[in-house]
mmCIF file of C-alpha atoms and ligand atoms in Angstrom:
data_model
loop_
_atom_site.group_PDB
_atom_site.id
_atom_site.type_symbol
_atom_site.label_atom_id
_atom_site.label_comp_id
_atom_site.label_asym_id
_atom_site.label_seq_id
_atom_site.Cartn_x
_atom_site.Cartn_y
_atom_site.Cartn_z
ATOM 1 C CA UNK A 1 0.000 0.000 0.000
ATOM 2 C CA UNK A 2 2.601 2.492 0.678
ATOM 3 C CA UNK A 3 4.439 1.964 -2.034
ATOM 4 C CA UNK A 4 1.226 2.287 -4.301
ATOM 5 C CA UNK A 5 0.362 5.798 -2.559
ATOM 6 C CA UNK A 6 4.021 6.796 -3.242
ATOM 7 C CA UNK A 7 3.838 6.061 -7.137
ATOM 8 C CA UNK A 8 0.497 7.679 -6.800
ATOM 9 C CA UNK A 9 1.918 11.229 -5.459
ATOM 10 C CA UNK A 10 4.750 11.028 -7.619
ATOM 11 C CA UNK A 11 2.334 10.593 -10.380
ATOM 12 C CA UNK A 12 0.202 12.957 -9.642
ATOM 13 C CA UNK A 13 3.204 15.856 -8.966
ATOM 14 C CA UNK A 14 4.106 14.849 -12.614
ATOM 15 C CA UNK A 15 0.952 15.116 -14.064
ATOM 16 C CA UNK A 16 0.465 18.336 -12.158
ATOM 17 C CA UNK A 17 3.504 19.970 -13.630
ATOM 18 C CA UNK A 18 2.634 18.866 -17.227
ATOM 19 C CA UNK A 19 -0.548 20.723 -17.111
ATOM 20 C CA UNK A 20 -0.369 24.334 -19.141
ATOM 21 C CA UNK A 21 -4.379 25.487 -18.474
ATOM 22 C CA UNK A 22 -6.486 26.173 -16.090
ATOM 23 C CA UNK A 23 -9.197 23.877 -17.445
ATOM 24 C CA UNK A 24 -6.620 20.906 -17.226
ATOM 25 C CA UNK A 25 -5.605 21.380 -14.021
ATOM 26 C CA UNK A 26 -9.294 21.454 -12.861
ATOM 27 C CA UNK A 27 -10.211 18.210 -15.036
ATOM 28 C CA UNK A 28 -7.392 17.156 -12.668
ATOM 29 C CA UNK A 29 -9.254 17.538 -10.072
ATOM 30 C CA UNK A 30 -12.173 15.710 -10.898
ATOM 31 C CA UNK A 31 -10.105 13.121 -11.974
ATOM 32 C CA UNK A 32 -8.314 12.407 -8.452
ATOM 33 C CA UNK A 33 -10.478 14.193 -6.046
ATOM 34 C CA UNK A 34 -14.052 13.937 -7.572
ATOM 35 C CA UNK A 35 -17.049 11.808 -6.658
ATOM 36 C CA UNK A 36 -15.795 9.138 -8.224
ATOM 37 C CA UNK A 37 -11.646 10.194 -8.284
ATOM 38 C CA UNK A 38 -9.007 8.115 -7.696
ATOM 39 C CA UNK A 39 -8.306 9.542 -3.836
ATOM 40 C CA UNK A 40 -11.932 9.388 -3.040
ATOM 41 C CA UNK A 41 -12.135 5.650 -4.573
ATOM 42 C CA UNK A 42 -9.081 4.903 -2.082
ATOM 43 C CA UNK A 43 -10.874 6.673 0.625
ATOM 44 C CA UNK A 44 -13.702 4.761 0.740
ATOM 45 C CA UNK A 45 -11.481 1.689 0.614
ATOM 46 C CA UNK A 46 -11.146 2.172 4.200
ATOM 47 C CA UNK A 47 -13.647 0.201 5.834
ATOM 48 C CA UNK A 48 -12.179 -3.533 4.489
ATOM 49 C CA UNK A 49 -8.198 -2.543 5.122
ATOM 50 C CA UNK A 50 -6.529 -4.090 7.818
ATOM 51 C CA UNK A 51 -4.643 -1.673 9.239
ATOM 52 C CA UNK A 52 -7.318 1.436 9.164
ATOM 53 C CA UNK A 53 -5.329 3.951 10.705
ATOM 54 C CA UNK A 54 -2.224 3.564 8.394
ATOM 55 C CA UNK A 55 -4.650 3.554 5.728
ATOM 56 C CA UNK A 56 -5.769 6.519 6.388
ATOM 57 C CA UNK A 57 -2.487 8.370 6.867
ATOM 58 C CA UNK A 58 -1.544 6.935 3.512
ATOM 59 C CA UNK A 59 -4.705 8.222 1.796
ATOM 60 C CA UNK A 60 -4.466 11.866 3.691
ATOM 61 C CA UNK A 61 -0.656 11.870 2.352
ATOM 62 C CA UNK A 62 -2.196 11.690 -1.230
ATOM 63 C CA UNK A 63 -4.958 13.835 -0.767
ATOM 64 C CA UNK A 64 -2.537 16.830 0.832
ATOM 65 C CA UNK A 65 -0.201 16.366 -1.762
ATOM 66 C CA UNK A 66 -2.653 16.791 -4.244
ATOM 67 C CA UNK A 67 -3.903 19.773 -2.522
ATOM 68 C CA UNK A 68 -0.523 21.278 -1.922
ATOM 69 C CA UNK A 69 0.334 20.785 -5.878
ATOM 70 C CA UNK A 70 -2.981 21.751 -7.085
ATOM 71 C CA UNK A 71 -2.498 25.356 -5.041
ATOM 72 C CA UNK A 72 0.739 26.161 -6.168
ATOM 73 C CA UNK A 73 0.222 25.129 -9.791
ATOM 74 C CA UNK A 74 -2.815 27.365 -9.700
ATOM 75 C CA UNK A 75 -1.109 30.066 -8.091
ATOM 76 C CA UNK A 76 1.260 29.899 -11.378
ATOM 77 C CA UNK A 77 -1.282 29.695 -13.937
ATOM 78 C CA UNK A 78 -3.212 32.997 -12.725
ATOM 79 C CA UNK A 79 0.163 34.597 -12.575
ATOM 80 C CA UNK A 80 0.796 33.687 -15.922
ATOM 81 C CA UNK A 81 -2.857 34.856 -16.970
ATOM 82 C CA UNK A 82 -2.634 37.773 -15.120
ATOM 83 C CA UNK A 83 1.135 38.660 -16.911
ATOM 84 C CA UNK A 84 -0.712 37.988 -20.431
ATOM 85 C CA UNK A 85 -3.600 39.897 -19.754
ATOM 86 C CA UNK A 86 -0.924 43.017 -18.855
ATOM 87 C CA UNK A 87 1.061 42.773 -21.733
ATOM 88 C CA UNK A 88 -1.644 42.312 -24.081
ATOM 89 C CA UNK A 89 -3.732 45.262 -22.924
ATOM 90 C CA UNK A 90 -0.290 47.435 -22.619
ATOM 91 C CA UNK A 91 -1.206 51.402 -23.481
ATOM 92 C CA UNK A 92 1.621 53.058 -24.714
ATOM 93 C CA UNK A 93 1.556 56.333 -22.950
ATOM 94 C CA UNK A 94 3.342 57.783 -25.665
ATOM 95 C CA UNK A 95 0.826 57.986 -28.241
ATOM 96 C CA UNK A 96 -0.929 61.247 -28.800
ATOM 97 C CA UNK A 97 -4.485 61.655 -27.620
ATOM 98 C CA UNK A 98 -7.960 62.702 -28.755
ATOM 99 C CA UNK A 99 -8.210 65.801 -29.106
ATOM 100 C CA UNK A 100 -10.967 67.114 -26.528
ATOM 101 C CA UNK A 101 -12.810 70.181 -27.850
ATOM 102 C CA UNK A 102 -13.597 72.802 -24.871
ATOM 103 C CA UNK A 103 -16.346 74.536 -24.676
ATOM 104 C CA UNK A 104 -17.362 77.781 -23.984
ATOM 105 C CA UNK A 105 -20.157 80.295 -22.356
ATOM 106 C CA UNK A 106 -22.660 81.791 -24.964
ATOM 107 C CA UNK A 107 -22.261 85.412 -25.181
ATOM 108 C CA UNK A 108 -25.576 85.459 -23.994
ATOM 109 C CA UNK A 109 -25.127 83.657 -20.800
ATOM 110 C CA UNK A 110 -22.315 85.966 -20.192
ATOM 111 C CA UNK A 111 -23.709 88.960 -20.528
ATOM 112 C CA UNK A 112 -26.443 87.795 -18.240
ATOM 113 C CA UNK A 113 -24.459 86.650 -15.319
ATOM 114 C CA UNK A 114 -22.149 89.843 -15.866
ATOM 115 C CA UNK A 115 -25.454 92.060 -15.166
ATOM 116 C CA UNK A 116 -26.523 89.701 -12.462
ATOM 117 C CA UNK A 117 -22.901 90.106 -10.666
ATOM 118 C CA UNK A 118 -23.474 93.691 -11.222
ATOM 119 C CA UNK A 119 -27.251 93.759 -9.733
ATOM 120 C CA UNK A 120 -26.194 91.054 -6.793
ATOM 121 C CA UNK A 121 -23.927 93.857 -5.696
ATOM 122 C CA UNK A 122 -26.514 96.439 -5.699
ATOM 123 C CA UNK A 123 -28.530 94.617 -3.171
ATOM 124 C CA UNK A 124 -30.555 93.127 -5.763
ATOM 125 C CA UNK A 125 -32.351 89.026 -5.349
ATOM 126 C CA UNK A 126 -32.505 87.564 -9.114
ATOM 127 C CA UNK A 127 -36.008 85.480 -9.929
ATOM 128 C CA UNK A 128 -36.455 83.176 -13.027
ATOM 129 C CA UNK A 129 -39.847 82.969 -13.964
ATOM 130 C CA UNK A 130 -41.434 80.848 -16.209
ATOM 131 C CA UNK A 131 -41.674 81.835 -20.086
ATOM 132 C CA UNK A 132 -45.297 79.983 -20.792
ATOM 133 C CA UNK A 133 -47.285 82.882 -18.938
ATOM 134 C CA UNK A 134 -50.730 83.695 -18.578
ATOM 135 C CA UNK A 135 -52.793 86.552 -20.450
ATOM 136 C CA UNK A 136 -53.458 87.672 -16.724
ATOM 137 C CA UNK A 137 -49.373 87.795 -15.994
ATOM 138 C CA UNK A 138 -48.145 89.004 -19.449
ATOM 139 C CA UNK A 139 -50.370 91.952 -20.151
ATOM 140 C CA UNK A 140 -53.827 92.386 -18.112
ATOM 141 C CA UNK A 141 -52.097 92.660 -14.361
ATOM 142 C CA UNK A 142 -49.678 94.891 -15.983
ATOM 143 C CA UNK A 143 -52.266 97.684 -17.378
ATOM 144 C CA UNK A 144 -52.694 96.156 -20.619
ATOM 145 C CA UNK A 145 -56.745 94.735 -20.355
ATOM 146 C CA UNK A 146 -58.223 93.017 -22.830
ATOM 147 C CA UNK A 147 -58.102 94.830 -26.495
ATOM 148 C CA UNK A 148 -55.488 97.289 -25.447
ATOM 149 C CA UNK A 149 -53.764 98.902 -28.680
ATOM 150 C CA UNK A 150 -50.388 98.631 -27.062
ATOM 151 C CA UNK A 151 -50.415 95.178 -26.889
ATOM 152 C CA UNK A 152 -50.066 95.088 -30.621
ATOM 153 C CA UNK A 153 -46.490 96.196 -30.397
ATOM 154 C CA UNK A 154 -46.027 92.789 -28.143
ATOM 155 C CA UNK A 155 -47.774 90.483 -30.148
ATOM 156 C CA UNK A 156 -46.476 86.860 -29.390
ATOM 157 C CA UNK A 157 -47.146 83.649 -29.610
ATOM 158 C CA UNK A 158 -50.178 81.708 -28.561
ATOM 159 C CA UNK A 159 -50.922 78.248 -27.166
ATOM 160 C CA UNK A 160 -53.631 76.221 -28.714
ATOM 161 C CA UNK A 161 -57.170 73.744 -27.390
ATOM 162 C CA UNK A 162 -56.967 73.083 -23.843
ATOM 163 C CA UNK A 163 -53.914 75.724 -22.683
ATOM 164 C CA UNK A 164 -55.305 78.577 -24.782
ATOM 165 C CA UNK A 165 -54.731 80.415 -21.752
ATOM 166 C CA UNK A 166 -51.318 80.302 -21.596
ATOM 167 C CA UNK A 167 -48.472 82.231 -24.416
ATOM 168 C CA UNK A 168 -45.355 82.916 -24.818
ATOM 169 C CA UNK A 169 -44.248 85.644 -22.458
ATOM 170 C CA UNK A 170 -43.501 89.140 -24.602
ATOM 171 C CA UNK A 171 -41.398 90.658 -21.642
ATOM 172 C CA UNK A 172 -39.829 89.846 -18.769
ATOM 173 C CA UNK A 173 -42.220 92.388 -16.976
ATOM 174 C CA UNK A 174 -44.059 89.098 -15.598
ATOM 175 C CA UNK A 175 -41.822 88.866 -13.433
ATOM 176 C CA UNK A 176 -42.745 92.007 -11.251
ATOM 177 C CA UNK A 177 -46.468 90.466 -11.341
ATOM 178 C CA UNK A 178 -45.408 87.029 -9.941
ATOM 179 C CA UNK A 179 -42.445 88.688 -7.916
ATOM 180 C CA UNK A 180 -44.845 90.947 -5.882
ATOM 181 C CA UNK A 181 -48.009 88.854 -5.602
ATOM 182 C CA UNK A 182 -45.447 86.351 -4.016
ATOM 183 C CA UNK A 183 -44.358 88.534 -1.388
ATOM 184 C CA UNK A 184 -46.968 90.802 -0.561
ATOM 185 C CA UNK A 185 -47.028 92.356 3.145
ATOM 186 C CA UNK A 186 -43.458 90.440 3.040
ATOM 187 C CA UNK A 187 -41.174 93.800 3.109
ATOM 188 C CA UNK A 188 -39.508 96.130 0.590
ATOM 189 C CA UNK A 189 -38.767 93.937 -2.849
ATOM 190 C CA UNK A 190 -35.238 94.550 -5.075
ATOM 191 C CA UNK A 191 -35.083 92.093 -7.383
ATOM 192 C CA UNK A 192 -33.931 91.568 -11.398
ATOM 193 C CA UNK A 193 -35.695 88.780 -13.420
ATOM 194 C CA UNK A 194 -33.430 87.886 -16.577
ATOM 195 C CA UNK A 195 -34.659 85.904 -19.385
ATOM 196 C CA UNK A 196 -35.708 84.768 -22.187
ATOM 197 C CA UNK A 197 -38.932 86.807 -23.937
ATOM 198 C CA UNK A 198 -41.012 86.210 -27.338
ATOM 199 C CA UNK A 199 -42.096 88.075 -30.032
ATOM 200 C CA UNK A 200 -43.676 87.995 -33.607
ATOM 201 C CA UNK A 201 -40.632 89.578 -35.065
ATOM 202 C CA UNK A 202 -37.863 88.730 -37.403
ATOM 203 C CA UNK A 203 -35.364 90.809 -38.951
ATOM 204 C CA UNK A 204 -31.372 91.718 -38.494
ATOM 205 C CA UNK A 205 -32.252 93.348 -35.017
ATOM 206 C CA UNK A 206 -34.934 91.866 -34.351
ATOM 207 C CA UNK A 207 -35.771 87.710 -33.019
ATOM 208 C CA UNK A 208 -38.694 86.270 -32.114
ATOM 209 C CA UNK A 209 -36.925 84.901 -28.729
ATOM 210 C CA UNK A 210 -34.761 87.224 -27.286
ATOM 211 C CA UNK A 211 -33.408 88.242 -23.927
ATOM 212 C CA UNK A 212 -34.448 90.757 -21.578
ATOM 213 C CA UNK A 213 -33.565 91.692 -17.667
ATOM 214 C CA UNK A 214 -36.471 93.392 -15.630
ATOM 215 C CA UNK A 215 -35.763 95.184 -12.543
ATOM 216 C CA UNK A 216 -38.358 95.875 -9.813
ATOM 217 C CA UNK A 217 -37.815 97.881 -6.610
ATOM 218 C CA UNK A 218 -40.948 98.016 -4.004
ATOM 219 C CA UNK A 219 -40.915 99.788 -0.918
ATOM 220 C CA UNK A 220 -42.429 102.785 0.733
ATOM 221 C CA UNK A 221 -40.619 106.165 0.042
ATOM 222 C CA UNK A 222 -39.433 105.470 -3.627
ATOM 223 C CA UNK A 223 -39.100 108.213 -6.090
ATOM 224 C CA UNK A 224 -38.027 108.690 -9.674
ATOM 225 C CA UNK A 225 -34.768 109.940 -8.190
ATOM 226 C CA UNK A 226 -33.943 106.449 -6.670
ATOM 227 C CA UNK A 227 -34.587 105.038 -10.520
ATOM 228 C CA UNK A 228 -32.320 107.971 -12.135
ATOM 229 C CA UNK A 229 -29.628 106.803 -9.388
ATOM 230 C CA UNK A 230 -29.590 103.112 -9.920
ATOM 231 C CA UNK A 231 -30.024 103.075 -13.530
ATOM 232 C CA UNK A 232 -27.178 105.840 -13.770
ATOM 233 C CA UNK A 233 -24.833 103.605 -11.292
ATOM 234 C CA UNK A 234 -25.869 100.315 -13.215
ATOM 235 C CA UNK A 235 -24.786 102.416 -16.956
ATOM 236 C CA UNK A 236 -21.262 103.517 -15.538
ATOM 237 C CA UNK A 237 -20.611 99.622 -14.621
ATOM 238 C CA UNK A 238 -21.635 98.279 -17.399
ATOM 239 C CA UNK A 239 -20.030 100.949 -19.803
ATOM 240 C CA UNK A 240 -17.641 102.714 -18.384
ATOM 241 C CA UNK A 241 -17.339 105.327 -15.484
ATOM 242 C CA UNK A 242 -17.744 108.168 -17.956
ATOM 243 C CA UNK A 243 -21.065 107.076 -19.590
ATOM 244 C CA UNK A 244 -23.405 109.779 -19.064
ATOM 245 C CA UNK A 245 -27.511 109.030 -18.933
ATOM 246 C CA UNK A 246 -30.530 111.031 -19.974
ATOM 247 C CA UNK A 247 -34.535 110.096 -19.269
ATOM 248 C CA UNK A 248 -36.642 110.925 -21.909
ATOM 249 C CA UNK A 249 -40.814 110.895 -21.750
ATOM 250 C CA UNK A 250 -41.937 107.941 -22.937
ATOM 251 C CA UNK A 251 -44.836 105.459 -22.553
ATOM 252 C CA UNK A 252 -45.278 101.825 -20.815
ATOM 253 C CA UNK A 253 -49.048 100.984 -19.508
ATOM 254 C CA UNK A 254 -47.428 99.438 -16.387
ATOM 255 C CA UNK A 255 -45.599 102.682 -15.712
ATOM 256 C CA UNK A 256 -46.400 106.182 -14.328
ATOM 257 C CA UNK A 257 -44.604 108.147 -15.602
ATOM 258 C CA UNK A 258 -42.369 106.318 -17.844
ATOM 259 C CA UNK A 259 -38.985 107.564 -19.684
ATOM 260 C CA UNK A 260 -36.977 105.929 -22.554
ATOM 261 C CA UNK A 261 -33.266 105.846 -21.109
ATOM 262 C CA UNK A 262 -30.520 106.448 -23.276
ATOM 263 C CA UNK A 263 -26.779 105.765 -22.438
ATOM 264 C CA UNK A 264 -23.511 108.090 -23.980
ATOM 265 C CA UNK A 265 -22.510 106.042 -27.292
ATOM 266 C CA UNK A 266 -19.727 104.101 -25.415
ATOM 267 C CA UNK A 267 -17.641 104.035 -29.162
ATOM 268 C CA UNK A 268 -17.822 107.864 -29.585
ATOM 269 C CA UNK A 269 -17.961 109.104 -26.237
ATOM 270 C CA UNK A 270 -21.138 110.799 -27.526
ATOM 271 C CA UNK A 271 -19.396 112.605 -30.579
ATOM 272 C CA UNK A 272 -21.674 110.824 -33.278
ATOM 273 C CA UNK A 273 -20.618 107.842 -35.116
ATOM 274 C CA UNK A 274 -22.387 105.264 -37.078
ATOM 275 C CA UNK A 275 -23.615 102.630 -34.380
ATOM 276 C CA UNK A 276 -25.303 105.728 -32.454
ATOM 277 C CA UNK A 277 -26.222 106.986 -36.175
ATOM 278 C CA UNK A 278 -24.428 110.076 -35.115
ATOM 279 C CA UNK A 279 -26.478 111.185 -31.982
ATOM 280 C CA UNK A 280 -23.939 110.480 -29.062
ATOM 281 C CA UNK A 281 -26.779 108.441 -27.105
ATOM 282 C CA UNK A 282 -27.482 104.919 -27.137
ATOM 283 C CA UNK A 283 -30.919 103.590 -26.329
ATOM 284 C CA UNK A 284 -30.389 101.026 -23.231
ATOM 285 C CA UNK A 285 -33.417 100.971 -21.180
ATOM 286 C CA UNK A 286 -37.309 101.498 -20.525
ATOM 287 C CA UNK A 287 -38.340 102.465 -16.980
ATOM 288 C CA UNK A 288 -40.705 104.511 -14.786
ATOM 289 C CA UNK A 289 -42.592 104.361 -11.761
ATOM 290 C CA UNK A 290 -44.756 101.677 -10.825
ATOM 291 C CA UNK A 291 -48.576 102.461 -11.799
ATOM 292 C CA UNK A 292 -51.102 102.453 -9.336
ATOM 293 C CA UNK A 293 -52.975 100.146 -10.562
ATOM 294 C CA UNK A 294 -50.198 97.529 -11.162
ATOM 295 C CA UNK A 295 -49.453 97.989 -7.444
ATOM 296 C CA UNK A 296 -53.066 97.333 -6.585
ATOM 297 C CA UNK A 297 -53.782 94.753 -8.893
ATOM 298 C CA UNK A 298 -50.644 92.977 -7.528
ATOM 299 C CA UNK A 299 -51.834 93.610 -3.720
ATOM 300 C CA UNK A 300 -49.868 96.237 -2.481
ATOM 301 C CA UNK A 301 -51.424 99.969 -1.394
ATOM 302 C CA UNK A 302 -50.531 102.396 -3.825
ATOM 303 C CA UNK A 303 -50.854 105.261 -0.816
ATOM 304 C CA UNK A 304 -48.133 103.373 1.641
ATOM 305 C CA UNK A 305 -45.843 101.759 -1.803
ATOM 306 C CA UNK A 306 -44.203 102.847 -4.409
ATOM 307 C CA UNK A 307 -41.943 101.626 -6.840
ATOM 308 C CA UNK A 308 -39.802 101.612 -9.919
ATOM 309 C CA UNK A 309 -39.261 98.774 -12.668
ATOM 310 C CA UNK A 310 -37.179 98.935 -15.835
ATOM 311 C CA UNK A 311 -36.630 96.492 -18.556
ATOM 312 C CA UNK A 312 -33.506 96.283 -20.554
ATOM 313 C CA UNK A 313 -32.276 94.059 -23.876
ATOM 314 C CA UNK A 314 -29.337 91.968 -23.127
ATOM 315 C CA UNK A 315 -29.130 90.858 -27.195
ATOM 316 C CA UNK A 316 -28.264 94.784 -27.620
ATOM 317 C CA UNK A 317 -25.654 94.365 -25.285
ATOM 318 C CA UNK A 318 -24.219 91.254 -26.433
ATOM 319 C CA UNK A 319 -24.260 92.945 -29.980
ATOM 320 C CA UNK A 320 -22.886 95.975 -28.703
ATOM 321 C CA UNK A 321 -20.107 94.569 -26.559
ATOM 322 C CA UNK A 322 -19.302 91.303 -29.249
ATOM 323 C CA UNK A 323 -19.829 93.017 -32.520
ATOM 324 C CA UNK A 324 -22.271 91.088 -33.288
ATOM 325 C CA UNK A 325 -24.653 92.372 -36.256
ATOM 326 C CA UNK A 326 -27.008 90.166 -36.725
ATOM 327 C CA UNK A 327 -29.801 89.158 -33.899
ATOM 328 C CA UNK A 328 -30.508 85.836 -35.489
ATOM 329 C CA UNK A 329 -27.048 84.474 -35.410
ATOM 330 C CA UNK A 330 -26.855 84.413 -31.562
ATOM 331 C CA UNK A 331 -30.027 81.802 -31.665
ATOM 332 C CA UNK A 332 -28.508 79.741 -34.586
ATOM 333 C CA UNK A 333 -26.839 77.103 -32.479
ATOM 334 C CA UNK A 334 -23.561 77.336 -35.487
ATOM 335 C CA UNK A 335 -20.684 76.439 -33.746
ATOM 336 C CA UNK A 336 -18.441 78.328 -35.481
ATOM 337 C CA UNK A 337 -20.186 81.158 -34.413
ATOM 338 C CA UNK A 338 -20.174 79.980 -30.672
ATOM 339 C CA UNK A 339 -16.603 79.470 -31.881
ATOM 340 C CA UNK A 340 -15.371 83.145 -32.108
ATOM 341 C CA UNK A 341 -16.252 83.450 -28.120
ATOM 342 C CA UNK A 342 -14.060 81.587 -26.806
ATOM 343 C CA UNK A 343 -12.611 83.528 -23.859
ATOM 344 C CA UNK A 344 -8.822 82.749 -23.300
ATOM 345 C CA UNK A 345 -9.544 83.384 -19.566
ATOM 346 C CA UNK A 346 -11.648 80.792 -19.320
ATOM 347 C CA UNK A 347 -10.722 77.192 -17.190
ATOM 348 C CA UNK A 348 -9.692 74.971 -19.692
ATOM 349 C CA UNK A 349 -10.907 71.493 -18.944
ATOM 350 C CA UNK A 350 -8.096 69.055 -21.274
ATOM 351 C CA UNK A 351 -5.037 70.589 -18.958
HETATM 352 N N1 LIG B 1 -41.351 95.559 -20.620
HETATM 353 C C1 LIG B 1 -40.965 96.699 -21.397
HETATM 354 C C2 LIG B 1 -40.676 96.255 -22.821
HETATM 355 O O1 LIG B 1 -40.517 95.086 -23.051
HETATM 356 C C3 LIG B 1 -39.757 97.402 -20.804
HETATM 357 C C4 LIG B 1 -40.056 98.050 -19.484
HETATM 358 C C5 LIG B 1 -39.906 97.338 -18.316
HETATM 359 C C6 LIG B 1 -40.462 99.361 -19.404
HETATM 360 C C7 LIG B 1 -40.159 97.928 -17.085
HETATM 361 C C8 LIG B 1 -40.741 99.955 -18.205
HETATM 362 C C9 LIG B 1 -40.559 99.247 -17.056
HETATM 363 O O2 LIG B 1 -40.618 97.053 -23.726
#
C-alpha cells in the first residue's frame, strides 16, 4: 500500500507539472479528487483494510499532496494569466491623444451673469420665472386689459385647445407680477428677473426669442430719483465710469410716468458715429414708476408703496459689446459662431 500511494503522489506531482491550463488542471481535479476520483475511490477503501489507521495516513498523504500541488500550480497559472492579460492590454503612454474640444459660455449667458454680478452687488435678489405665462401675468395685471392697442407692439405667440390660456411671455415684466403677488405684506422687494422673452418679429435686429432683464424695486418712500440713481450707477458699470444718462418721456401701460433711457454712445464718447447713427446716445433701457394700478392689482397699497421697474435688452448688449450684427445668429446654435467666443480666460478642462 505504501508503495502504491508513493507512485500515486509522484504521479500525480508529474501530471500536475505537465498541465499548461487552467481547465486541465481542474479536469485534474475531478479526476483524483471527484465523486468518483481516484483519492476518493481509495478513501472509501477504508472500511475492508486491515490496518485502518495507516490507511488513512496513507490516503491523507495523497490527498494533501494533491492539494498542496494543485495550489501552487494554480497560483502559477493565474500569474501567468494575469502577466498575459498586462502585456496584451499594454497602453503606450506615448501615443498622442484625442483631441478634446472645450467649450465655452454663450455670449448670452455671459452677458447675463455679468449684469446679475453687477445687480447682486446692488442689493438686488434675481427670480427666473417661467416663459409659458398667462394673459393675466403678461399683459392684463400689468395695465394692458383686454383689447389694449399697445399690446399690438407685443404680439407673441399663442398656445392652442386646452392651454389657450397660456403664451409665450412678450417681456420679462411678468416677473414684477409674480415677484410681488409672491411677497406681498413680506417687506420692501429689489429684485432683477433675466430671461428669455417672445415676439412675432424677425429681422437683423430683431428675433422672435430674445433676452431681456427686468428690474423691480418696491418699498415705501421710492421716487423717480432712486430710478435715475440706480439706472445711472448700473450704466457707468456696465459701460464705463464716464457714460453719461438722460430720461426721456416715454410710454409703458405698467408705468407712471415712464422715460426711454438712453446711455452716452460708449464708441464715440457721444461725438456721433455710425452705431449711435451720429447722436452720441445709445438707447439702453425702458423704466418709470410703478402704476397704481399695477401695485393694486398685484396687492400692495398704492398710498403706503411705491416703486420703480425697468426692462432692458441683453441681445443689444451682447451685440454691442461682441460686434455682433445680426440678432438671429446668436439663436442659430452654429458652432463656429459659438466658436469666435471663446474667452482665453476661461478654465480649460483638457489641462
Ligand atoms: N417691458 C418693457 C418692454 O418690453 C420694458 C419696461 C420694463 C419698461 C419695465 C418699463 C418698465 O418694452
Amino acid at each position: 500500500m505504501k508503495e502504491k500511494i508513493e507512485a500515486l503522489c509522484k504521479e500525480i506531482e508529474e501530471k500536475v507539472k505537465s498541465v499548461s491550463s487552467v481547465k486541465e488542471l481542474n479536469d485534474l481535479k475531478v479526476e483524483y479528487m471527484g465523486k468518483k476520483g481516484i483519492i476518493t475511490e481509495l478513501q472509501s477503501g477504508i472500511k475492508d483494510a486491515a490496518d485502518k489507521k495507516e490507511y488513512g495516513m496513507l490516503v491523507n498523504l495523497a490527498r494533501t499532496t494533491f492539494n498542496e500541488e494543485f495550489d501552487k500550480k494554480q497560483r502559477d497559472l493565474n500569474e501567468l494569466e494575469l502577466n498575459k492579460k498586462i502585456e496584451s492590454e499594454r497602453i503606450d503612454v506615448t501615443l498622442p491623444s484625442k483631441k478634446i474640444r472645450k467649450g465655452s459660455k454663450h455670449p448670452m449667458t455671459r452677458i447675463e451673469e455679468e449684469l446679475e454680478d453687477l445687480f447682486v452687488s446692488m442689493g438686488f435678489d434675481v427670480y427666473d420665472g417661467p416663459e409659458i405665462e398667462t394673459d393675466e401675468n403678461c399683459f392684463q395685471k400689468l395695465n394692458l386689459p383686454l383689447g389694449h392697442p399697445a399690446r399690438d407692439a407685443q404680439d407673441t405667440f399663442y398656445l392652442e385647445g386646452e392651454y389657450e390660456k397660456y403664451l409665450l411671455r412678450s417681456q420679462t415684466s411678468t416677473g414684477q407680477v409674480r415677484v410681488m403677488e409672491a411677497n406681498v405684506d413680506k417687506g420692501p422687494i429689489r429684485v432683477v428677473c433675466p430671461g428669455k422673452v417672445y415676439r412675432r418679429d424677425d429681422d437683423a435686429t430683431h428675433s422672435h426669442q430674445f433676452m431681456q432683464m427686468e428690474g423691480l424695486v418696491i418699498d415705501e418712500n421710492i421716487s423717480m430719483a432712486d430710478l435715475k440713481g440706480t439706472l445711472e450707477a448700473f450704466c457707468k458699470k456696465l459701460l464705463g465710469e464716464k457714460t453719461d444718462v438722460r430720461f426721456r418721456p416715454s410710454f409703458f401701460p405698467f408705468t407712471e410716468p415712464s422715460v426711454e433711457v438712453d446711455a452716452t454712445c460708449f464708441k464715440c464718447g457721444g461725438k456721433g458715429c455710425p452705431l449711435c447713427k451720429n447722436t452720441g446716445w445709445i438707447e439702453v433701457l425702458g423704466a418709470g414708476m410703478v402704476h397704481p394700478n399695477v401695485l393694486k392689482m398685484s396687492g400692495y397699497d398704492p398710498e403706503k408703496y411705491q416703486g420703480f421697474a425697468f426692462g432692458t435688452g441683453l441681445d443689444r448688449f451682447a451685440m454691442f459689446r461682441f460686434g455682433i450684427t445680426d440678432i438671429r445668429t446668436i439663436y442659430g446654435n452654429d458652432i463656429r459662431f459659438l466658436n469666435q467666443f471663446t474667452r482665453g480666460d476661461e478654465e480649460d478642462v483638457t489641462k
